Structure formats: C-alpha cells, structure tokens
Amino acid sequence: MILSRFYQQQNLRTRLIFAFMLTVLIPLLGTSLYGNWITSQTLQSRAVEAAQADLHLRHLQMEETLRGVEENLLFLSQMNSLTALINGRSLENLARAQIDFADFVSTHPDIFQARYLDETGLEIVRIDATPQGQALLPPPDQLQNKANRYYFIQTMALPLGAVFISPIDLNREFGQIQQPHTPTLRYATAVVAADGTPAGIVIFNINAERLLQFVRGDTLSLTDDAGYFLAHANPNFEWGSPVDLNSGINLQTIYPGSWQEIRQTDQGVILPQPESSWQAAWEFITPFVANEDGRRVLAFETVQAGGNRWHLINDLPRAALFAPIETFRITAVFIVIWAMILAAGIAMLFSRQIAQPIQQLTAKARQFGQTHGAVLPRHPAPSAPTRYEIDELADAFQDMTFALERQMSQLTQLNLAGHHIAARLEQSEVFMAVSSAVHRIFPVEYLIISLQETILHQDGEITWAAYRHESLPNIVQKQALAEGNWTTIPLSEANLPSGYLCCAPLCVEGKIGLIELYGADSILDSQATGELLATLAVQVSIALENAELVARLALRRAELQALLVQILSAQEEERRRVAYDIHDGLIQMLVGVRLQLNNYLAERELEPEHRGQLQKGIDGLATAIVEARRVIEGLRPAALDDLGLVETIRYAAKELCREKGCQLHFVDDVADGRLPPAVETTAFRILQEAFTNARKYAQMSHLYVTLKQDAEMFYATVKDDGDGFDMGQVITTKEGGFGLRSMQERARLLGGDCVVESEIGVGTAVYITLPIRNEP
C-alpha cells in the first residue's frame, strides 16, 4: 500500500526510473521459472490447438455434406418433370415425376424418403427407400396430408430458393419412432407454379448417420442446442430429448458449469480450474503431470445449419493433453544486478525524451477528437496529484477513439441511407427515407426539406420552425445557397429553445433548395456533421430528381396506353362500319343482280350454250356473296355484337373443326355469357389469331377451348394436339413474330397477359388472362 501510494505521487520521469528498477525482478523470477513455465505452456497450447484443429476438420466435413444435400434438393426441385406436374396435374406428368424421384433416391443412398407436397400439404409424389437402396412407390391410400407439420409450415413461409433444415431427430412413422432407430435430417424448399403462386414444397428425409459418423469416437460427441446428445461414445446417452427417447440425459447434467459457455460461444476450450489457490500456484510452478483426479478438458465448436445449432464436443482427460515434463530452475543473480544497473541508466537517459512526445501526442489526440465531433467526457483536472502524462494520453486516446467510432458509425449509416433513399421512386417515399436516415445519423430534433423557399417536408418538434423567421438563420440559409456548401450556426433567442442549425443546399433539376437540421446537441455545430449532411444532400437531390423522372415516365406510359386503346377502339369501330357498309350495300346489290339474272334465266328461252354461260355467271355471283360475307365476319362478326363472345367463339371453333375434320372440346364457365365490350373485342381478336394459326399450320385431331370468368379476371385457353412449332425460330420470322406479338400486346393493353407455348410433336397452347374491372 505504501509503495503504491509513493508511486502514484511521482511524476512520469520518476515513475519511469522506478518502473525500470522493478524490472530487475522479472529476470530474477523469469530465469527460475523459465524452463518449467515455457515447457508447460507450449505443450498445453499445442495440445489445445490440435484438439481444436481436429474439431474444425470435422466441422468442415459436416458442412460439406450438408451443402451437398442442399444442392441435391435444389436440383430436384427444378427438374422439368416436377415443373410440368406443378403447372399441369395429369397422370402422365405424375408418372414422369415419380420416375425422376425414384431415380434420384436410388442414386443417393443417404435419402430414404423424397416427397413433393402440394400447397395444401398433401403428398403428391412420395418415394421411400429400403435399407438396400431400392426405391419404393407407396400405394395412393398411404399418402398423407402434412399441412400441420412444422417443416411444411416453416418451408412455405420461406422465400423462393431458400432451404429449410430441420433438427436431427429419430424418424417417426404414423406417430411412432421408427425401429430400428433412424437419425433423420429433413431438407425442404418451396416451389411455385408458372404464374408465381405457391405450389407446395419438395422435401428430403436424410439418414443423418452419415453426418454423425464424423463425430463418432471414444471422446467425441455431438449435441443439439438444448444439450441432448445426437452422438456419443455411450449409446445410452443418445436421443434423450423429449421428442425422442426422453431419457433426460444431456450435456448440462454432465457438465453443468461448462454448458452455458459451450452454448453461448461458437468455439473454444474449457480447461479444468484448480480447486484452490495453492493448487493453482503449484501447477504454475510445476509441469502438468498425469493424474487420476478425473478432471477433464472440453474442446468444442458450434456447427450452424439453417436455424439449427449443433455443438461438437471433444471430452479429453487432462492427463491425455498435458504430458510429463522436467523441471528447469535456474538462478541468475548476476542478471539481476546488471538489470538494475541497466534499468537505472536507461531511465535517467530517456525519461525526459519519452515524457515530452507523450505530452505532444496527448494534445494532438484531444484536438482530433474535438475537430471530429466527439463529445469529450469530463476527466479529472491535469493538476490532480494522481493523474500525469500517461493518464492524460489514455484519456485523449479514449476521446479520439470515441470520435472515430462515432464517425465510422455515421459513415456506415450514411452509406446504408444512400442505398435506401436511392431505391425509392416516389417523392413521398424519398422524404420518409430521408427523415428516417437523418434521425438515425444525427441528434436532430427538427427537420425541414425545402425547394425554392417552398417547404416540401418537415417533421419533429415544431417550435424550432420559428427560427426560420429570424434574421440570422435566414442569412445563414442564403449563404449556404449562395456558396453551395454546408453551414452551421448556434441558435439562441428568447422564448425559443437554444441549439444549433446545420443546413446544406439541394439541387433538383435546376431548382435550389435546403435541407435544414435543428437540435440542441452541439454535434450539429461540428465540421463532421456538416460534411455528412452535405453528402446526404447530394444523395437526396439525386433521389428527388429520379422520383420526378419516374413520375413523368409513368404519366407518359399512361398517355401512350390510352392512345393505343383509342386507336384500337377506332379501328374496331371502323371495321364495324365497313362491315355494315358491305353488308347493306355491296352484298345487297350482288343479291339483287343474282335474283334478276335468275328471273331472266327462268323467263327466257336461251340456247343451251348461252344458258350455261349465264348460269356460270350466276354461280360466280353466289360465290362472291359468300366471300363478301366471310370478309364481313373477319372484319366484325355480327354474332359478337348480337350474341356475345362465348357464342361467337363457339361458332368459330366449330367452323374450324369442321374445316380441319377434328373433334372440339368446348368448356364455357362465363357467368352471364356477356363481358365488357373492350374485353370481348380483345379476347375475340386474340382467339381469332389463334384459330387462324391453327387453321394454317396445325394438323390436329382435337381442339380444346376453355372460357372461364371470376369476379375480377377472364381466362381463355386454346390447345391443340397438332404438329407444334419451335418458339425460338418462329418468333424471329416476320409473319410469325408479328402475330404472336400482336396477341401479347392486345392483352397487355388491358393489363392482362397472353402466353403461347408450343412443342414440336406435342401441340400448341395459348393462355389468355384479361382483367374485367380494369377495363380502360
């Protein structure tokens, strides 16, 4: 106590001399304990590193195995047969998927069950594997609904492409633990239909014994995050969790003092603690010798997979790690003497040179902390008898560290805020993102964003807004706008809160504005805050310009779409007018001429040769009348206005099947038979183009037409079993590409979609989806 008090009362130079003199005790003790200490520490360190390296190797082997299972799962979930089954339930697609699943299970012996569950949890495809690796297809009556199973619920909640990994447990069949015991690990991922709707999950049941073999050994074990053993040298210790055998045996019951550290730390080594201070001192002086006291060393490492944490444990006897060593004790009296002389000389020679740079470094560190916005803590005055140069340097470095940490945090937040703000495409969203970023980065109480003296956004304590009408803040704001740089001033007015204003200019499409921060914290008056705010102002300006451009683009797109709709409507109206003109004019004239010629032929006696020529002319007129009526049907079929879309398409499909000599399968599920005019016209034109293509190119025996309607959408499907075609080749041709694109563009104008699928030798399908409520 006296020595400590004497040491605290001395200045730095005296302390240095005193410290150097004390260093002679270190060689004295070091030389006597050198051999003993260095040998035990080296052997202990190497033994611990070897145990940790072994565990880490096993950890990597487990991760590699799990990564392979995940890749296999994602591969199976993307197989063509499964995609076909999801998008079209049929016995043929089911059989293909079952064959692919069976082949996959047969070639992966670790998988003893692979399943596809639809969005309701029902097992659609399920392949079981025998212990010999043979794939089995269970009868349909054994397929179960797993909608209430945890793995189905959690997998369906995952985003597309994510993988669910279950805990390792004993497999259960129909509620009973499978015999013999089968350690099971489940991998699952969600799948979606072609239209993006959830379509269920694909799940593997993996025999986890292959994974557990990496941790089989006399001293090795693997536990779950609750401490229950999944693998242990003693099989009676395994599967003690309540969901398995419920024996209650776990790592916590065996090592209650070490369990929490193992669970909370990713890796480490737990060494046995001495039972007393005397034992600790003796073990420090003497080597670690083999003993029979039963104390053990625990090396552990955590394996993470999905939401699971498994703990690798290597439970080693203490004597197995720390082998016997010899004792080395050397006394070096002369070393102590020369150390004392050397310490005194060095202390007297360099103490002054050491103290002066420390004082200069202290001043520079404090200046840095103040310049970069650190709120410096209050330290005892330098004149206090217990604080000297080293203490002041430590305090200064603490202040500088605080300033650096704060500024690094602000820069990180600024970077994140920049990405967050840039991602917003609407002005209101930009303002909300800016407000959130400002309150995270700066100690601000009131925020204003203005453009050309018009306030666009403000939030916070409204009492600060009164400063905008004061003269000094107005001068500062104008100065910031004029110089194009940030500015900060202190604020102090009667009846108003005291604080600071920091503002920076904005520039949005040539319009000048300000972003203003008000608050009581002195950080707002620092250079670091001004520079950060200036950087943020640039990002805000860019984001506001982007939002304005996006708004204009959306307006232009809406105008263009409205114009195209008007053009198509005018085109349809013109088609209707031309059709009526032909029907009421030209056709009526042709019919009248034909009647007159027939009357003439009936009343006159003509030579057979002349009669034949006249009859040929009458037949030509009849053909022209039929052709004119066909042209009218192409321009605007009267049935579409009179009977509606369903009957018009039904008639057109019958005519197509009559011409092609094929069988028609027509399904009508339209509620009242009529749809809004724009929907009927668009659907008719797309289906008319589909029928035209089928008439020209398809050699089919069956034609399938389906018309459906719900509260919001109209659906139409046209399928044939004709020759099909190569989509990639046809889309590049002028005629084929124009026809397909016109079908798709017509659907998009109403906010719908038209998808054409074709496969050579299989046929062609056209899927049409049109909104009913969004009719323009």
mmCIF file of C-alpha atoms in Angstrom, residues 159-432:
data_model
loop_
_atom_site.group_PDB
_atom_site.id
_atom_site.type_symbol
_atom_site.label_atom_id
_atom_site.label_comp_id
_atom_site.label_asym_id
_atom_site.label_seq_id
_atom_site.Cartn_x
_atom_site.Cartn_y
_atom_site.Cartn_z
ATOM 1 C CA PRO A 159 -38.772 -17.097 -49.913
ATOM 2 C CA LEU A 160 -38.213 -18.926 -53.191
ATOM 3 C CA GLY A 161 -34.799 -20.608 -53.306
ATOM 4 C CA ALA A 162 -34.377 -20.700 -49.509
ATOM 5 C CA VAL A 163 -33.874 -24.072 -47.820
ATOM 6 C CA PHE A 164 -35.386 -25.262 -44.542
ATOM 7 C CA ILE A 165 -33.221 -27.573 -42.419
ATOM 8 C CA SER A 166 -34.886 -29.457 -39.594
ATOM 9 C CA PRO A 167 -33.344 -30.557 -36.302
ATOM 10 C CA ILE A 168 -31.843 -34.048 -36.194
ATOM 11 C CA ASP A 169 -34.261 -36.424 -34.515
ATOM 12 C CA LEU A 170 -35.457 -40.023 -34.656
ATOM 13 C CA ASN A 171 -37.794 -40.599 -37.571
ATOM 14 C CA ARG A 172 -41.460 -41.243 -36.792
ATOM 15 C CA GLU A 173 -43.955 -43.091 -38.929
ATOM 16 C CA PHE A 174 -47.639 -42.715 -38.089
ATOM 17 C CA GLY A 175 -46.684 -41.117 -34.776
ATOM 18 C CA GLN A 176 -44.291 -43.887 -33.645
ATOM 19 C CA ILE A 177 -40.478 -43.837 -33.538
ATOM 20 C CA GLN A 178 -39.204 -45.957 -36.396
ATOM 21 C CA GLN A 179 -37.394 -49.194 -35.474
ATOM 22 C CA PRO A 180 -34.503 -49.634 -35.746
ATOM 23 C CA HIS A 181 -33.731 -46.025 -34.772
ATOM 24 C CA THR A 182 -33.114 -43.858 -37.814
ATOM 25 C CA PRO A 183 -31.500 -40.455 -37.154
ATOM 26 C CA THR A 184 -33.274 -38.124 -39.569
ATOM 27 C CA LEU A 185 -32.488 -34.723 -41.035
ATOM 28 C CA ARG A 186 -35.070 -33.049 -43.240
ATOM 29 C CA TYR A 187 -34.266 -30.640 -46.055
ATOM 30 C CA ALA A 188 -37.121 -28.769 -47.755
ATOM 31 C CA THR A 189 -37.621 -25.910 -50.190
ATOM 32 C CA ALA A 190 -40.700 -24.193 -51.570
ATOM 33 C CA VAL A 191 -41.740 -24.381 -55.234
ATOM 34 C CA VAL A 192 -44.045 -22.149 -57.221
ATOM 35 C CA ALA A 193 -46.221 -22.515 -60.315
ATOM 36 C CA ALA A 194 -45.512 -20.774 -63.606
ATOM 37 C CA ASP A 195 -47.673 -17.834 -62.572
ATOM 38 C CA GLY A 196 -45.668 -17.377 -59.365
ATOM 39 C CA THR A 197 -48.255 -18.766 -56.954
ATOM 40 C CA PRO A 198 -47.085 -21.130 -54.163
ATOM 41 C CA ALA A 199 -47.242 -24.758 -55.322
ATOM 42 C CA GLY A 200 -46.007 -26.623 -52.230
ATOM 43 C CA ILE A 201 -42.631 -27.974 -51.147
ATOM 44 C CA VAL A 202 -40.026 -30.589 -52.067
ATOM 45 C CA ILE A 203 -38.594 -32.382 -49.013
ATOM 46 C CA PHE A 204 -35.865 -34.944 -48.333
ATOM 47 C CA ASN A 205 -35.604 -37.248 -45.335
ATOM 48 C CA ILE A 206 -31.878 -37.834 -44.901
ATOM 49 C CA ASN A 207 -30.370 -40.642 -42.857
ATOM 50 C CA ALA A 208 -28.220 -38.463 -40.600
ATOM 51 C CA GLU A 209 -25.944 -41.357 -39.663
ATOM 52 C CA ARG A 210 -23.569 -40.345 -42.453
ATOM 53 C CA LEU A 211 -23.336 -36.916 -40.835
ATOM 54 C CA LEU A 212 -22.951 -38.358 -37.349
ATOM 55 C CA GLN A 213 -20.112 -40.659 -38.413
ATOM 56 C CA PHE A 214 -17.835 -37.622 -38.454
ATOM 57 C CA VAL A 215 -18.285 -37.298 -34.684
ATOM 58 C CA ARG A 216 -18.099 -40.944 -33.680
ATOM 59 C CA GLY A 217 -15.190 -41.672 -31.333
ATOM 60 C CA ASP A 218 -14.183 -42.501 -27.778
ATOM 61 C CA THR A 219 -14.031 -38.853 -26.726
ATOM 62 C CA LEU A 220 -16.257 -37.195 -29.329
ATOM 63 C CA SER A 221 -19.922 -36.270 -29.098
ATOM 64 C CA LEU A 222 -22.484 -34.045 -30.818
ATOM 65 C CA THR A 223 -25.348 -32.266 -29.050
ATOM 66 C CA ASP A 224 -28.244 -30.111 -30.163
ATOM 67 C CA ASP A 225 -28.675 -26.578 -28.847
ATOM 68 C CA ALA A 226 -30.530 -27.926 -25.796
ATOM 69 C CA GLY A 227 -27.571 -30.151 -24.909
ATOM 70 C CA TYR A 228 -29.143 -33.517 -25.792
ATOM 71 C CA PHE A 229 -26.694 -35.947 -27.333
ATOM 72 C CA LEU A 230 -27.122 -36.828 -31.006
ATOM 73 C CA ALA A 231 -23.908 -38.885 -30.990
ATOM 74 C CA HIS A 232 -21.909 -40.180 -28.011
ATOM 75 C CA ALA A 233 -19.392 -42.900 -27.211
ATOM 76 C CA ASN A 234 -22.031 -44.347 -24.877
ATOM 77 C CA PRO A 235 -25.173 -45.124 -26.954
ATOM 78 C CA ASN A 236 -27.327 -44.946 -23.811
ATOM 79 C CA PHE A 237 -26.660 -41.189 -23.652
ATOM 80 C CA GLU A 238 -28.082 -40.545 -27.147
ATOM 81 C CA TRP A 239 -31.550 -39.216 -28.074
ATOM 82 C CA GLY A 240 -32.522 -38.086 -24.586
ATOM 83 C CA SER A 241 -34.680 -35.154 -25.706
ATOM 84 C CA PRO A 242 -38.453 -35.116 -25.029
ATOM 85 C CA VAL A 243 -39.224 -35.515 -28.741
ATOM 86 C CA ASP A 244 -37.095 -38.677 -28.954
ATOM 87 C CA LEU A 245 -36.446 -41.236 -26.162
ATOM 88 C CA ASN A 246 -36.909 -38.651 -23.339
ATOM 89 C CA SER A 247 -34.187 -40.098 -21.117
ATOM 90 C CA GLY A 248 -33.249 -36.608 -19.889
ATOM 91 C CA ILE A 249 -29.503 -37.222 -20.285
ATOM 92 C CA ASN A 250 -27.745 -34.196 -21.750
ATOM 93 C CA LEU A 251 -24.513 -32.249 -21.550
ATOM 94 C CA GLN A 252 -25.935 -29.893 -18.951
ATOM 95 C CA THR A 253 -26.447 -32.725 -16.464
ATOM 96 C CA ILE A 254 -22.874 -33.955 -17.010
ATOM 97 C CA TYR A 255 -21.082 -30.593 -17.082
ATOM 98 C CA PRO A 256 -23.412 -28.026 -15.501
ATOM 99 C CA GLY A 257 -20.640 -25.493 -15.037
ATOM 100 C CA SER A 258 -19.467 -25.588 -18.672
ATOM 101 C CA TRP A 259 -22.766 -25.929 -20.515
ATOM 102 C CA GLN A 260 -23.636 -22.228 -20.743
ATOM 103 C CA GLU A 261 -20.211 -21.287 -22.132
ATOM 104 C CA ILE A 262 -20.439 -24.039 -24.773
ATOM 105 C CA ARG A 263 -23.918 -22.911 -25.784
ATOM 106 C CA GLN A 264 -23.110 -19.205 -25.960
ATOM 107 C CA THR A 265 -19.677 -19.461 -27.636
ATOM 108 C CA ASP A 266 -19.004 -20.649 -31.185
ATOM 109 C CA GLN A 267 -15.744 -22.404 -30.326
ATOM 110 C CA GLY A 268 -13.238 -22.701 -27.541
ATOM 111 C CA VAL A 269 -11.566 -24.863 -24.926
ATOM 112 C CA ILE A 270 -12.599 -25.208 -21.296
ATOM 113 C CA LEU A 271 -9.651 -26.100 -19.063
ATOM 114 C CA PRO A 272 -10.169 -27.584 -15.593
ATOM 115 C CA GLN A 273 -9.902 -24.929 -12.905
ATOM 116 C CA PRO A 274 -7.667 -25.533 -9.866
ATOM 117 C CA GLU A 275 -9.577 -26.386 -6.743
ATOM 118 C CA SER A 276 -7.578 -23.932 -4.597
ATOM 119 C CA SER A 277 -5.127 -21.058 -4.891
ATOM 120 C CA TRP A 278 -2.337 -23.301 -3.579
ATOM 121 C CA GLN A 279 -3.032 -25.825 -6.307
ATOM 122 C CA ALA A 280 -3.051 -23.041 -8.896
ATOM 123 C CA ALA A 281 0.340 -21.754 -7.707
ATOM 124 C CA TRP A 282 1.804 -25.257 -7.662
ATOM 125 C CA GLU A 283 0.589 -26.064 -11.161
ATOM 126 C CA PHE A 284 2.075 -22.800 -12.402
ATOM 127 C CA ILE A 285 5.480 -23.696 -10.963
ATOM 128 C CA THR A 286 5.441 -27.428 -11.732
ATOM 129 C CA PRO A 287 4.584 -29.172 -15.027
ATOM 130 C CA PHE A 288 1.202 -30.647 -15.828
ATOM 131 C CA VAL A 289 1.605 -34.233 -14.744
ATOM 132 C CA ALA A 290 -0.599 -37.226 -15.410
ATOM 133 C CA ASN A 291 -3.136 -37.573 -12.654
ATOM 134 C CA GLU A 292 -6.139 -39.616 -11.721
ATOM 135 C CA ASP A 293 -8.276 -36.834 -10.312
ATOM 136 C CA GLY A 294 -10.835 -37.186 -13.127
ATOM 137 C CA ARG A 295 -10.657 -33.542 -14.214
ATOM 138 C CA ARG A 296 -11.117 -33.221 -17.982
ATOM 139 C CA VAL A 297 -10.609 -30.697 -20.802
ATOM 140 C CA LEU A 298 -13.510 -29.808 -23.103
ATOM 141 C CA ALA A 299 -12.807 -28.607 -26.646
ATOM 142 C CA PHE A 300 -15.930 -27.507 -28.522
ATOM 143 C CA GLU A 301 -17.071 -25.928 -31.778
ATOM 144 C CA THR A 302 -20.545 -24.948 -32.995
ATOM 145 C CA VAL A 303 -21.983 -26.118 -36.320
ATOM 146 C CA GLN A 304 -24.791 -23.998 -37.762
ATOM 147 C CA ALA A 305 -27.185 -25.203 -40.458
ATOM 148 C CA GLY A 306 -30.294 -23.198 -41.198
ATOM 149 C CA GLY A 307 -31.789 -22.353 -37.817
ATOM 150 C CA ASN A 308 -30.032 -25.254 -36.063
ATOM 151 C CA ARG A 309 -27.013 -25.071 -33.764
ATOM 152 C CA TRP A 310 -25.162 -28.309 -33.053
ATOM 153 C CA HIS A 311 -22.208 -28.477 -30.701
ATOM 154 C CA LEU A 312 -19.157 -30.652 -31.422
ATOM 155 C CA ILE A 313 -17.555 -31.762 -28.162
ATOM 156 C CA ASN A 314 -14.160 -33.402 -27.594
ATOM 157 C CA ASP A 315 -14.125 -34.576 -23.957
ATOM 158 C CA LEU A 316 -10.459 -35.317 -23.146
ATOM 159 C CA PRO A 317 -8.839 -36.383 -19.874
ATOM 160 C CA ARG A 318 -6.473 -33.759 -18.558
ATOM 161 C CA ALA A 319 -3.593 -36.201 -18.444
ATOM 162 C CA ALA A 320 -4.047 -37.041 -22.106
ATOM 163 C CA LEU A 321 -3.355 -33.448 -23.110
ATOM 164 C CA PHE A 322 -0.626 -32.410 -20.684
ATOM 165 C CA ALA A 323 2.216 -34.917 -20.717
ATOM 166 C CA PRO A 324 5.004 -35.071 -18.055
ATOM 167 C CA ILE A 325 7.858 -32.600 -18.424
ATOM 168 C CA GLU A 326 11.006 -31.923 -16.474
ATOM 169 C CA THR A 327 11.568 -29.005 -14.152
ATOM 170 C CA PHE A 328 14.049 -26.354 -15.019
ATOM 171 C CA ARG A 329 15.045 -23.884 -12.353
ATOM 172 C CA ILE A 330 17.899 -21.505 -12.928
ATOM 173 C CA THR A 331 19.023 -18.752 -10.626
ATOM 174 C CA ALA A 332 20.681 -15.729 -12.232
ATOM 175 C CA VAL A 333 21.977 -13.350 -9.571
ATOM 176 C CA PHE A 334 24.285 -11.512 -11.978
ATOM 177 C CA ILE A 335 21.385 -10.950 -14.373
ATOM 178 C CA VAL A 336 19.502 -9.183 -11.577
ATOM 179 C CA ILE A 337 22.484 -6.927 -10.772
ATOM 180 C CA TRP A 338 23.132 -5.966 -14.383
ATOM 181 C CA ALA A 339 19.408 -5.487 -14.945
ATOM 182 C CA MET A 340 19.246 -2.995 -12.057
ATOM 183 C CA ILE A 341 22.224 -1.011 -13.394
ATOM 184 C CA LEU A 342 20.863 -1.044 -16.953
ATOM 185 C CA ALA A 343 17.371 -0.049 -15.844
ATOM 186 C CA ALA A 344 18.689 2.943 -13.850
ATOM 187 C CA GLY A 345 20.837 4.145 -16.753
ATOM 188 C CA ILE A 346 18.068 3.839 -19.346
ATOM 189 C CA ALA A 347 15.560 5.551 -17.049
ATOM 190 C CA MET A 348 17.807 8.546 -16.423
ATOM 191 C CA LEU A 349 18.841 8.823 -20.082
ATOM 192 C CA PHE A 350 15.482 8.624 -21.839
ATOM 193 C CA SER A 351 12.823 9.600 -19.298
ATOM 194 C CA ARG A 352 12.797 13.237 -20.419
ATOM 195 C CA GLN A 353 12.722 12.352 -24.129
ATOM 196 C CA ILE A 354 9.828 9.942 -23.516
ATOM 197 C CA ALA A 355 7.686 12.351 -21.496
ATOM 198 C CA GLN A 356 7.791 15.231 -23.983
ATOM 199 C CA PRO A 357 6.469 13.306 -27.075
ATOM 200 C CA ILE A 358 3.718 11.807 -24.908
ATOM 201 C CA GLN A 359 2.535 15.269 -23.949
ATOM 202 C CA GLN A 360 2.532 16.399 -27.604
ATOM 203 C CA LEU A 361 0.651 13.261 -28.672
ATOM 204 C CA THR A 362 -1.936 13.893 -25.978
ATOM 205 C CA ALA A 363 -2.604 17.397 -27.299
ATOM 206 C CA LYS A 364 -2.937 16.177 -30.905
ATOM 207 C CA ALA A 365 -5.315 13.372 -29.903
ATOM 208 C CA ARG A 366 -7.564 15.768 -27.978
ATOM 209 C CA GLN A 367 -7.588 18.198 -30.914
ATOM 210 C CA PHE A 368 -8.645 15.386 -33.299
ATOM 211 C CA GLY A 369 -11.472 14.301 -31.022
ATOM 212 C CA GLN A 370 -12.814 17.860 -30.758
ATOM 213 C CA THR A 371 -12.494 18.557 -34.505
ATOM 214 C CA HIS A 372 -14.446 15.422 -35.481
ATOM 215 C CA GLY A 373 -17.412 15.969 -33.280
ATOM 216 C CA ALA A 374 -16.703 13.849 -30.218
ATOM 217 C CA VAL A 375 -18.465 14.779 -27.010
ATOM 218 C CA LEU A 376 -15.468 14.656 -24.732
ATOM 219 C CA PRO A 377 -16.004 13.108 -21.299
ATOM 220 C CA ARG A 378 -15.028 15.058 -18.238
ATOM 221 C CA HIS A 379 -11.718 13.829 -16.840
ATOM 222 C CA PRO A 380 -10.050 14.962 -13.625
ATOM 223 C CA ALA A 381 -8.016 18.138 -13.977
ATOM 224 C CA PRO A 382 -4.397 17.648 -15.127
ATOM 225 C CA SER A 383 -3.178 19.239 -11.902
ATOM 226 C CA ALA A 384 -4.706 16.461 -9.778
ATOM 227 C CA PRO A 385 -1.976 14.639 -7.842
ATOM 228 C CA THR A 386 -2.921 11.183 -9.186
ATOM 229 C CA ARG A 387 -3.031 11.960 -12.931
ATOM 230 C CA TYR A 388 0.019 12.507 -15.091
ATOM 231 C CA GLU A 389 1.183 12.271 -18.681
ATOM 232 C CA ILE A 390 0.252 8.629 -19.332
ATOM 233 C CA ASP A 391 -3.210 9.106 -17.815
ATOM 234 C CA GLU A 392 -3.807 12.184 -19.920
ATOM 235 C CA LEU A 393 -2.652 10.317 -23.051
ATOM 236 C CA ALA A 394 -5.023 7.457 -22.296
ATOM 237 C CA ASP A 395 -7.887 9.910 -21.835
ATOM 238 C CA ALA A 396 -7.023 11.667 -25.082
ATOM 239 C CA PHE A 397 -6.878 8.391 -26.986
ATOM 240 C CA GLN A 398 -10.205 7.430 -25.441
ATOM 241 C CA ASP A 399 -11.708 10.675 -26.724
ATOM 242 C CA MET A 400 -10.193 10.141 -30.163
ATOM 243 C CA THR A 401 -11.447 6.545 -30.256
ATOM 244 C CA PHE A 402 -14.916 7.721 -29.344
ATOM 245 C CA ALA A 403 -14.800 10.288 -32.162
ATOM 246 C CA LEU A 404 -13.587 7.698 -34.679
ATOM 247 C CA GLU A 405 -16.201 5.157 -33.646
ATOM 248 C CA ARG A 406 -18.947 7.737 -33.885
ATOM 249 C CA GLN A 407 -17.817 8.934 -37.284
ATOM 250 C CA MET A 408 -17.428 5.371 -38.619
ATOM 251 C CA SER A 409 -20.918 4.589 -37.386
ATOM 252 C CA GLN A 410 -22.276 7.717 -39.075
ATOM 253 C CA LEU A 411 -20.492 6.877 -42.345
ATOM 254 C CA THR A 412 -21.920 3.362 -42.254
ATOM 255 C CA GLN A 413 -25.387 4.706 -41.581
ATOM 256 C CA LEU A 414 -24.930 7.268 -44.355
ATOM 257 C CA ASN A 415 -23.944 4.557 -46.826
ATOM 258 C CA LEU A 416 -26.968 2.447 -45.889
ATOM 259 C CA ALA A 417 -29.196 5.509 -46.057
ATOM 260 C CA GLY A 418 -27.882 6.314 -49.543
ATOM 261 C CA HIS A 419 -28.877 2.873 -50.815
ATOM 262 C CA HIS A 420 -32.234 3.107 -49.028
ATOM 263 C CA ILE A 421 -33.007 6.576 -50.422
ATOM 264 C CA ALA A 422 -31.846 5.733 -53.958
ATOM 265 C CA ALA A 423 -34.217 2.752 -54.018
ATOM 266 C CA ARG A 424 -37.271 4.995 -53.514
ATOM 267 C CA LEU A 425 -39.024 6.058 -56.711
ATOM 268 C CA GLU A 426 -41.800 8.232 -55.274
ATOM 269 C CA GLN A 427 -41.255 11.655 -53.694
ATOM 270 C CA SER A 428 -43.190 10.816 -50.510
ATOM 271 C CA GLU A 429 -41.147 7.650 -50.046
ATOM 272 C CA VAL A 430 -37.923 9.637 -50.560
ATOM 273 C CA PHE A 431 -38.940 12.072 -47.820
ATOM 274 C CA MET A 432 -39.769 9.243 -45.402
#
